[in-house]
């Protein structure tokens, strides 16, 4: 609770599963995860959050098709996380029509190029600062087809990692190690958000 007596909003978790080393009775009693870790790296807990998810990026695309021979794409990407953080290994795949023959691309930072084998403009950004905005614009020339079909406009795919950011809002409040064997332990907590199936419709 806060100083005013109001309860802090919690995070509603669905489909929560634990590693077999977790003492489930303790968790049911006071929501403390108590466990004796096995050797090596392991997955302690898996969960799903559906509501109030803080998406790290906002994408604003705009597409204009000019007849059968030209198409222009503009994309604005906004980082919603704190300016103290940054995303790494950002790859944005912007789909283009299959009959694209030439492309003229401009982007504010990073490197972007048309990759025909993926039918996409692939935009790679090594380091994306929090609260930053970046733009990409592309003018495409298309080859006329005998039987023209409407472009299906597949979604934009985004890959990224954001260290020390949690989209779900779940945080570790405290970490305690009870060691009776005399081992030296180092306690630390690291958050990292990775893209799974992160897509945005055009």
XYZ file of C-alpha atoms in Angstrom:
202
model
C 0.000 0.000 0.000
C 1.029 3.637 -0.515
C 1.330 6.355 2.141
C -2.233 7.487 1.349
C -3.614 4.051 2.139
C -4.375 3.128 -1.466
C -3.353 -0.258 -2.703
C -0.868 -0.336 -5.537
C -2.336 -1.919 -8.670
C -1.266 -5.517 -9.078
C -0.588 -7.556 -12.187
C -3.144 -10.185 -13.162
C -1.284 -13.312 -14.273
C -2.794 -16.144 -16.306
C -1.530 -19.675 -17.025
C 1.146 -19.584 -14.326
C 3.364 -22.697 -14.149
C 6.420 -23.398 -11.984
C 9.474 -25.607 -12.080
C 9.037 -28.729 -9.943
C 11.561 -27.404 -7.392
C 9.136 -24.658 -6.248
C 7.229 -25.132 -2.984
C 3.701 -24.478 -4.196
C 2.196 -24.328 -0.694
C 4.360 -21.335 0.183
C 3.354 -19.523 -2.987
C -0.352 -20.156 -2.375
C -0.004 -18.802 1.168
C 1.868 -15.513 0.660
C 2.876 -15.325 -3.040
C 6.527 -15.967 -2.186
C 8.393 -18.269 -4.573
C 10.579 -20.526 -2.409
C 12.743 -23.197 -4.032
C 15.934 -25.241 -3.858
C 17.559 -24.679 -7.259
C 18.810 -27.619 -9.306
C 22.236 -27.583 -10.911
C 22.672 -25.434 -14.007
C 20.332 -22.943 -15.648
C 16.595 -23.622 -15.533
C 13.219 -21.935 -16.100
C 11.688 -21.154 -12.714
C 8.337 -19.746 -13.786
C 6.292 -19.196 -16.931
C 3.237 -16.962 -17.096
C 1.007 -14.971 -19.420
C -0.373 -11.431 -19.032
C -3.243 -10.242 -21.239
C -4.223 -6.849 -19.792
C -2.306 -3.581 -19.333
C 0.737 -4.773 -21.275
C 3.250 -1.979 -21.817
C 4.370 -2.458 -25.410
C 7.950 -1.204 -25.890
C 7.408 0.160 -29.407
C 4.643 1.979 -31.232
C 4.589 1.684 -35.007
C 2.709 4.142 -37.238
C 2.762 2.989 -40.888
C 1.297 4.767 -43.915
C 1.093 3.179 -47.364
C 0.050 4.819 -50.630
C -0.347 2.773 -53.808
C -0.257 4.738 -57.062
C -1.764 2.599 -59.771
C 0.117 -0.579 -60.660
C 3.621 0.820 -60.941
C 4.370 2.847 -57.801
C 4.019 2.494 -54.058
C 5.255 4.630 -51.160
C 5.699 3.507 -47.562
C 6.297 5.712 -44.530
C 6.930 4.271 -41.085
C 7.343 6.054 -37.764
C 8.685 4.048 -34.802
C 8.419 5.368 -31.232
C 10.160 3.795 -28.224
C 7.717 3.780 -25.289
C 10.236 2.819 -22.615
C 12.322 5.093 -20.362
C 15.038 7.294 -21.853
C 17.416 5.634 -19.382
C 17.043 2.328 -21.280
C 17.751 1.253 -24.836
C 16.779 -1.589 -27.144
C 19.382 -3.685 -28.929
C 19.402 -5.922 -32.018
C 16.331 -4.185 -33.431
C 15.264 -5.601 -36.803
C 12.140 -4.229 -38.492
C 10.900 -6.091 -41.561
C 8.563 -3.984 -43.669
C 6.817 -6.057 -46.361
C 6.648 -4.766 -49.943
C 4.769 -6.027 -53.027
C 6.319 -9.106 -54.661
C 6.623 -7.301 -57.999
C 8.894 -4.572 -56.579
C 11.746 -3.849 -58.985
C 13.463 -0.760 -57.521
C 13.470 1.017 -54.179
C 14.623 4.395 -52.869
C 14.903 4.293 -49.081
C 15.584 7.015 -46.507
C 15.826 6.413 -42.759
C 16.759 8.611 -39.801
C 19.231 6.128 -38.283
C 20.298 2.531 -38.570
C 20.687 0.708 -41.885
C 17.819 -0.232 -44.192
C 17.795 -2.021 -47.527
C 15.398 -3.866 -49.794
C 15.917 -7.641 -49.629
C 14.052 -9.310 -52.540
C 14.361 -12.827 -51.105
C 12.287 -11.704 -48.096
C 9.944 -9.421 -50.061
C 10.744 -6.844 -47.403
C 12.695 -3.764 -46.504
C 14.880 -4.884 -43.608
C 15.765 -2.090 -41.193
C 18.482 -2.882 -38.652
C 19.177 -0.665 -35.633
C 21.920 -1.724 -33.215
C 20.890 0.585 -30.389
C 17.477 2.272 -30.068
C 17.266 4.815 -27.186
C 14.162 5.030 -25.012
C 11.607 7.757 -25.929
C 13.344 8.176 -29.302
C 11.485 8.421 -32.614
C 12.770 7.337 -35.989
C 11.406 7.470 -39.509
C 11.697 5.389 -42.650
C 10.368 6.291 -46.076
C 10.513 4.177 -49.215
C 9.489 4.888 -52.802
C 8.982 1.671 -54.760
C 8.783 0.992 -58.467
C 6.660 -2.012 -59.419
C 6.680 -4.256 -62.476
C 3.343 -4.512 -64.283
C 1.803 -7.962 -64.087
C -0.428 -9.694 -66.627
C -3.053 -10.495 -64.012
C -2.758 -7.808 -61.335
C -3.850 -8.791 -57.821
C -4.453 -6.535 -54.863
C -1.492 -6.484 -52.471
C -2.387 -8.411 -49.306
C -0.263 -6.092 -47.113
C 1.308 -8.592 -44.672
C 2.124 -7.293 -41.171
C 5.369 -5.589 -40.179
C 7.584 -7.874 -38.081
C 9.803 -6.509 -35.309
C 12.642 -8.234 -33.448
C 14.359 -6.649 -30.436
C 15.740 -6.960 -26.920
C 15.184 -4.381 -24.179
C 17.338 -5.013 -21.070
C 15.904 -3.984 -17.674
C 12.365 -3.556 -19.062
C 9.281 -5.642 -18.320
C 6.300 -5.304 -20.623
C 4.102 -7.281 -18.209
C 4.808 -5.078 -15.178
C 5.964 -8.057 -13.086
C 8.948 -7.191 -10.847
C 11.013 -9.023 -8.239
C 10.458 -7.210 -4.922
C 13.185 -9.018 -2.996
C 15.632 -11.877 -3.401
C 16.990 -13.763 -0.401
C 19.457 -16.640 -0.368
C 19.574 -19.002 2.609
C 22.849 -20.894 2.425
C 23.803 -23.341 5.182
C 26.685 -24.932 3.277
C 28.973 -21.885 3.356
C 28.981 -21.225 -0.393
C 29.607 -17.674 -1.587
C 26.598 -16.469 -3.565
C 26.098 -13.369 -5.710
C 22.561 -12.012 -5.752
C 21.390 -10.012 -8.764
C 18.239 -9.496 -10.800
C 18.201 -8.704 -14.507
C 15.143 -7.989 -16.629
C 15.090 -8.397 -20.391
C 12.190 -8.154 -22.841
C 12.473 -10.018 -26.148
C 10.151 -10.002 -29.126
C 8.199 -13.176 -29.690
C 5.578 -12.711 -32.393
C 5.649 -8.898 -32.492
C 3.665 -7.751 -35.518
C 1.912 -4.610 -36.650
C -0.671 -4.382 -39.429
C -0.050 -2.045 -42.330
